[in-house]
CSV table of C-alpha atoms in Angstrom, one decimal:
chain,number,residue,atom,x,y,z
A,1,MET,CA,-0.2,0.0,0.2
A,2,ASN,CA,2.8,2.6,0.3
A,3,ILE,CA,2.9,3.0,-3.7
A,4,PRO,CA,-0.5,4.2,-4.3
A,5,ASP,CA,-0.3,6.3,-0.9
A,6,PHE,CA,2.5,7.7,-2.1
A,7,TYR,CA,1.0,9.0,-5.5
A,8,TYR,CA,-2.6,10.0,-3.1
A,9,ASN,CA,-0.1,11.8,-1.3
A,10,LEU,CA,2.0,13.8,-3.5
A,11,LEU,CA,-1.3,14.6,-5.7
A,12,ILE,CA,-3.8,15.7,-3.2
A,13,SER,CA,-2.9,18.7,-2.7
A,14,ALA,CA,-2.6,19.5,-6.3
A,15,VAL,CA,-6.2,18.7,-7.3
A,16,LEU,CA,-7.8,22.1,-6.6
A,17,PRO,CA,-5.4,23.6,-9.3
A,18,LEU,CA,-5.5,20.5,-12.0
A,19,VAL,CA,-9.2,21.1,-11.6
A,20,ALA,CA,-8.7,24.3,-12.8
A,21,THR,CA,-6.4,23.8,-15.8
A,22,LEU,CA,-9.1,21.4,-16.8
A,23,VAL,CA,-11.7,24.2,-16.6
A,24,LEU,CA,-9.1,26.8,-18.2
A,25,ALA,CA,-8.6,24.1,-21.0
A,26,ALA,CA,-12.2,23.2,-21.8
A,27,ILE,CA,-13.1,27.2,-21.9
A,28,TYR,CA,-9.9,27.9,-24.5
A,29,LEU,CA,-10.5,25.2,-26.6
A,30,SER,CA,-14.1,26.4,-26.7
A,31,PHE,CA,-13.6,29.7,-28.1
A,32,TYR,CA,-10.4,29.6,-29.5
A,33,ARG,CA,-8.2,26.9,-31.2
A,34,VAL,CA,-4.7,27.3,-32.7
A,35,ASP,CA,-4.3,26.3,-36.1
A,36,GLU,CA,-1.2,24.8,-36.5
A,37,SER,CA,-1.2,24.6,-40.3
A,38,ARG,CA,-0.5,28.0,-40.4
A,39,LEU,CA,2.2,28.1,-38.1
A,40,PRO,CA,4.7,25.7,-39.5
A,41,ASN,CA,7.5,26.8,-37.6
A,42,SER,CA,6.2,27.8,-34.3
A,43,GLU,CA,6.4,26.5,-30.9
A,44,SER,CA,3.1,24.7,-31.1
A,45,ASN,CA,4.7,22.2,-33.6
A,46,TYR,CA,7.1,21.1,-31.7
A,47,ALA,CA,7.6,17.4,-31.2
A,48,VAL,CA,8.9,16.4,-27.6
A,49,PRO,CA,11.7,14.0,-27.9
A,50,VAL,CA,10.7,10.5,-26.7
A,51,TYR,CA,13.8,10.1,-24.6
A,52,GLU,CA,12.5,13.2,-22.4
A,53,ILE,CA,9.1,11.9,-22.1
A,54,ALA,CA,10.8,8.4,-20.8
A,55,ALA,CA,13.2,10.3,-18.7
A,56,ALA,CA,9.8,11.7,-16.6
A,57,PHE,CA,8.0,8.4,-16.4
A,58,GLY,CA,11.1,7.2,-15.1
A,59,PHE,CA,10.6,10.0,-12.6
A,60,VAL,CA,6.9,9.0,-12.0
A,61,ILE,CA,7.7,5.6,-11.3
A,62,ILE,CA,10.6,6.0,-8.8
A,63,PRO,CA,8.6,5.2,-5.7
A,64,ILE,CA,7.4,1.6,-7.1
A,65,ILE,CA,11.5,1.0,-7.5
A,66,CYS,CA,11.6,2.4,-3.9
A,67,VAL,CA,9.4,0.2,-2.5
A,68,ILE,CA,10.7,-2.9,-4.1
A,69,SER,CA,14.3,-1.7,-2.6
A,70,ALA,CA,12.3,-1.5,0.4
A,71,LYS,CA,11.0,-4.9,0.3
A,72,PHE,CA,14.2,-6.4,-0.2
A,73,VAL,CA,17.3,-4.4,0.8
A,74,THR,CA,17.0,-1.8,3.1
A,75,GLY,CA,13.5,-2.4,5.1
A,76,ALA,CA,11.9,0.7,5.4
A,77,PHE,CA,10.3,3.1,3.2
A,78,THR,CA,8.6,6.3,4.1
A,79,ASP,CA,7.4,9.3,1.0
A,80,ARG,CA,10.2,11.7,1.1
A,81,TYR,CA,12.4,8.6,-0.2
A,82,ALA,CA,10.8,9.1,-3.6
A,83,ILE,CA,10.4,12.6,-3.5
A,84,ALA,CA,12.1,13.3,-6.8
A,85,ALA,CA,8.7,11.9,-8.4
A,86,VAL,CA,7.3,15.1,-8.6
A,87,ILE,CA,9.9,15.9,-11.0
A,88,GLY,CA,8.3,13.4,-13.7
A,89,PHE,CA,4.7,14.8,-12.6
A,90,SER,CA,5.8,18.4,-13.2
A,91,VAL,CA,7.4,17.7,-16.7
A,92,LEU,CA,4.4,15.8,-18.0
A,93,PHE,CA,1.7,18.3,-16.8
A,94,ALA,CA,3.8,21.0,-18.5
A,95,LEU,CA,4.3,19.1,-21.5
A,96,ILE,CA,0.2,18.4,-21.3
A,97,ALA,CA,-0.4,22.2,-21.0
A,98,ALA,CA,1.5,23.3,-23.5
A,99,LYS,CA,-0.3,21.1,-25.9
A,100,LEU,CA,-3.4,22.1,-24.8
A,101,PHE,CA,-2.9,25.9,-24.9
A,102,GLY,CA,-1.0,26.0,-28.0
A,103,ASN,CA,1.2,29.1,-28.2
A,104,SER,CA,-0.8,31.3,-26.0
A,105,ALA,CA,1.2,33.4,-23.3
A,106,LEU,CA,-1.7,34.4,-21.1
A,107,LEU,CA,-2.8,31.2,-19.9
A,108,PRO,CA,0.5,29.1,-18.9
A,109,ALA,CA,1.1,32.7,-16.8
A,110,VAL,CA,-2.6,32.0,-15.3
A,111,LEU,CA,-1.5,28.5,-14.4
A,112,VAL,CA,1.5,29.2,-12.8
A,113,ILE,CA,-0.5,31.8,-10.5
A,114,CYS,CA,-2.8,29.7,-9.9
A,115,PHE,CA,-0.3,26.7,-8.5
A,116,LEU,CA,1.6,29.6,-6.5
A,117,GLY,CA,-1.7,30.9,-4.9
A,118,CYS,CA,-2.7,26.7,-3.7
A,119,PHE,CA,0.9,26.4,-2.6
A,120,ALA,CA,0.5,29.6,-0.5
A,121,LEU,CA,-2.9,28.5,0.6
A,122,LEU,CA,-2.2,25.1,1.5
A,123,GLU,CA,1.5,26.2,3.7
A,124,PHE,CA,-0.7,28.8,5.9
A,125,LYS,CA,-3.3,26.1,6.7
A,126,THR,CA,-0.6,23.9,7.6
A,127,VAL,CA,1.0,26.4,9.5
A,128,GLN,CA,-2.3,26.8,11.7
A,129,GLN,CA,-2.3,23.3,11.9
A,130,VAL,CA,1.0,23.0,13.4
A,131,SER,CA,0.5,26.3,16.0
A,132,GLY,CA,-3.0,25.1,16.7
A,133,ASN,CA,-4.5,23.5,19.6
A,134,SER,CA,-2.7,20.0,19.5
A,135,SER,CA,0.0,21.1,21.7
A,136,ASP,CA,-2.1,22.7,24.3
A,137,ASN,CA,-4.0,19.2,24.5
A,138,GLU,CA,-1.0,17.6,25.2
A,139,ILE,CA,0.0,20.1,27.6
A,140,LYS,CA,-3.5,19.7,29.7
A,141,LEU,CA,-3.7,16.1,29.4
A,142,PHE,CA,0.3,15.5,31.1
A,143,ARG,CA,-1.1,18.4,33.7
A,144,GLU,CA,-4.5,16.3,34.6
A,145,GLN,CA,-2.6,13.3,35.6
A,146,ALA,CA,-2.5,12.5,39.2
A,147,GLU,CA,1.5,11.8,39.0
A,148,SER,CA,2.2,15.0,36.9
A,149,ASN,CA,5.7,15.2,38.1
A,150,LEU,CA,6.9,12.0,36.3
A,151,PRO,CA,9.4,11.8,33.4
A,152,ILE,CA,7.8,11.8,30.0
A,153,ILE,CA,9.3,9.1,27.3
A,154,ALA,CA,8.4,9.7,24.2
A,155,ALA,CA,7.5,6.6,22.0
A,156,ASP,CA,8.8,8.0,18.8
A,157,PRO,CA,11.1,10.2,17.5
A,158,HIS,CA,8.5,12.8,16.0
A,159,THR,CA,6.4,13.3,19.1
A,160,PHE,CA,9.7,13.7,21.1
A,161,ILE,CA,10.8,16.7,18.4
A,162,GLU,CA,7.3,17.7,18.5
A,163,LEU,CA,7.1,18.5,22.0
A,164,ALA,CA,11.0,19.1,22.5
A,165,HIS,CA,10.4,22.5,20.2
A,166,TYR,CA,6.8,23.5,21.1
A,167,ALA,CA,6.0,22.1,25.0
A,168,PRO,CA,6.4,24.8,27.5
A,169,PRO,CA,9.7,24.1,30.2
A,170,GLU,CA,7.3,22.4,32.5
A,171,ILE,CA,7.3,19.9,30.0
A,172,THR,CA,10.3,19.9,28.1
A,173,SER,CA,11.8,19.3,31.4
A,174,ARG,CA,10.7,16.2,31.8
A,175,LEU,CA,10.8,15.2,28.2
A,176,ILE,CA,13.2,11.7,28.1
A,177,TYR,CA,13.9,9.8,24.4
A,178,LEU,CA,15.2,6.2,25.2
A,179,ALA,CA,17.8,5.1,22.8
A,180,ASP,CA,18.7,1.6,22.1
A,181,PRO,CA,19.9,1.0,18.5
A,182,ASP,CA,20.3,-2.5,19.2
A,183,ALA,CA,16.6,-3.1,20.5
A,184,ALA,CA,15.3,-1.2,17.7
A,185,LEU,CA,17.0,-3.3,14.9
A,186,LYS,CA,15.9,-6.4,16.8
A,187,LEU,CA,12.1,-5.4,17.1
A,188,LEU,CA,11.5,-3.1,13.9
A,189,GLY,CA,14.3,-4.4,11.4
A,190,HIS,CA,16.5,-1.3,10.9
A,191,ASN,CA,17.8,1.3,13.3
A,192,SER,CA,18.7,4.4,11.4
A,193,VAL,CA,16.6,6.6,13.2
A,194,GLU,CA,18.2,5.5,16.5
A,195,ARG,CA,21.6,5.7,15.3
A,196,GLY,CA,20.4,9.6,14.2
A,197,MET,CA,19.1,10.3,17.7
A,198,ASN,CA,22.4,9.2,19.3
A,199,ASP,CA,24.6,10.8,16.5
A,200,LEU,CA,23.3,13.5,15.8
A,201,LEU,CA,20.6,15.3,17.7
A,202,LYS,CA,22.5,14.2,21.2
A,203,PRO,CA,25.4,16.2,20.7
A,204,TRP,CA,24.7,18.8,18.3
A,205,PHE,CA,21.1,19.7,19.5
A,206,HIS,CA,21.8,18.6,22.8
A,207,LEU,CA,18.5,17.1,23.3
A,208,ASN,CA,17.7,14.7,26.5
A,209,ILE,CA,18.5,11.3,24.9
A,210,VAL,CA,19.3,8.5,26.9
A,211,ASP,CA,20.4,5.0,27.0
A,212,TYR,CA,17.4,2.8,27.5
A,213,LYS,CA,18.7,0.5,29.4
A,214,SER,CA,20.3,2.5,32.1
A,215,TYR,CA,17.7,4.9,32.4
A,216,THR,CA,15.0,2.0,33.0
A,217,ALA,CA,17.3,0.3,35.6
A,218,ALA,CA,17.0,3.3,37.3
A,219,HIS,CA,14.1,5.0,36.9
A,220,PRO,CA,11.0,2.2,37.7
A,221,ARG,CA,7.9,4.3,37.1
A,222,PHE,CA,7.3,7.2,34.1
A,223,PHE,CA,5.0,7.7,31.6
A,224,VAL,CA,5.5,7.1,27.6
A,225,TYR,CA,3.5,9.1,25.1
A,226,GLY,CA,3.5,9.2,21.3
A,227,LYS,CA,2.1,7.1,18.4
A,228,LEU,CA,2.1,3.0,18.3
A,229,GLY,CA,3.7,2.2,14.5
A,230,PHE,CA,6.7,1.2,12.7
A,231,LEU,CA,9.0,3.5,14.5
A,232,ASP,CA,7.6,2.9,18.5
A,233,TRP,CA,9.8,0.0,19.7
A,234,VAL,CA,10.0,0.9,23.5
A,235,ILE,CA,6.4,-0.1,24.1
A,236,PRO,CA,7.3,-3.3,22.7
A,237,LYS,CA,10.3,-3.5,24.3
A,238,LEU,CA,9.3,-2.8,27.8
A,239,LYS,CA,6.5,-5.5,27.7
A,240,GLU,CA,9.6,-7.6,26.7
A,241,ASP,CA,11.0,-6.5,30.1
A,242,GLY,CA,8.6,-7.3,32.0
A,243,MET,CA,7.5,-3.7,32.7
A,244,ARG,CA,3.5,-3.1,33.7
A,245,ILE,CA,1.7,-0.8,31.1
A,246,GLU,CA,-1.5,1.3,31.9
A,247,LEU,CA,-3.1,3.0,29.2
A,248,ARG,CA,-3.9,6.3,31.0
A,249,ALA,CA,-5.3,8.8,28.6
A,250,THR,CA,-5.7,9.2,24.6
A,251,ASN,CA,-5.5,12.3,22.3
A,252,GLY,CA,-6.1,11.2,18.9
A,253,GLU,CA,-3.7,9.0,17.1
A,254,LYS,CA,-1.3,9.4,20.4
A,255,PHE,CA,-1.6,7.2,23.8
A,256,LEU,CA,0.0,8.3,27.3
A,257,PHE,CA,0.7,4.9,29.1
A,258,LEU,CA,1.9,4.8,33.0
A,259,VAL,CA,4.5,2.2,33.0
A,260,TYR,CA,6.3,1.0,36.3
A,261,SER,CA,8.1,-2.6,37.3
A,262,ASN,CA,6.0,-5.0,38.7
A,263,GLU,CA,8.1,-4.5,42.1
A,264,GLN,CA,5.5,-1.6,42.4
A,265,GLU,CA,2.0,-1.0,42.5
A,266,SER,CA,-0.1,1.1,40.1
A,267,HIS,CA,-1.1,4.6,42.3
A,268,PHE,CA,-4.1,6.0,41.6
A,269,SER,CA,-5.3,9.1,43.5
A,270,THR,CA,-8.6,8.8,44.9
A,271,GLN,CA,-9.7,12.1,43.4
A,272,SER,CA,-8.6,11.1,39.8
A,273,ASN,CA,-10.9,9.6,37.2
A,274,THR,CA,-9.3,5.7,36.3
A,275,GLU,CA,-11.1,5.1,33.2
A,276,PRO,CA,-9.3,6.2,29.9
A,277,LEU,CA,-9.6,10.3,29.3
A,278,LEU,CA,-10.1,11.0,26.0
A,279,VAL,CA,-8.6,14.6,25.0
A,280,ARG,CA,-10.6,15.7,22.2
């Protein structure tokens, strides 16, 4: 499913300008058509070399090649590995637009403005979403816990980096990422992210990244928060090590767990709600 997902993720944001292109082309061809027979030397008769079209399609099929390589060689794939495919779509779109609009100079300029406008709108919406209420919900979630002074272990690197950047000091001072390349390789089949956290983020950005074994040996009780997915090896490792894991709250696709050793008993405040808390 990574192959169709890639094309969907790449092209879904271009639906509006593509529809605008089709509408403009329909209007243009309804009222005006270039008589190419009268323009034998014009650019409208320029034949695109087959090897250029083949190169464009070569870029388009990069995601297929990347997924095949991931299945048999690397063991990991994410959309950015194949982002060069956008070059192929851009070339093919330009060639199709040139064919539809002939040698008109106005309509290609309108298309450029349309695409730039849609891009700016999408970026504006993205900025709003990133700086929206999600971090506020997370802060509220942590504050409502009975043991609001416990360390917060990020279950995945994305959650860790987001909280390290956006959360207030009261959260970042408790935020920790546990790194163990050997455990990640065993449980996930790859450990490039873990090695990057240790070798790049920790020394260069001075983030609170510590060794899994030494930390869990010294701290028998803490929260774990984040997404459960292909980058989460912490929860399976904690279960493997015999730690007790309780779901305390959810926030969209993220989960907050209380983790403690078997030697300890789960502590609930008599004033707190023992049912999982859903933060909307």
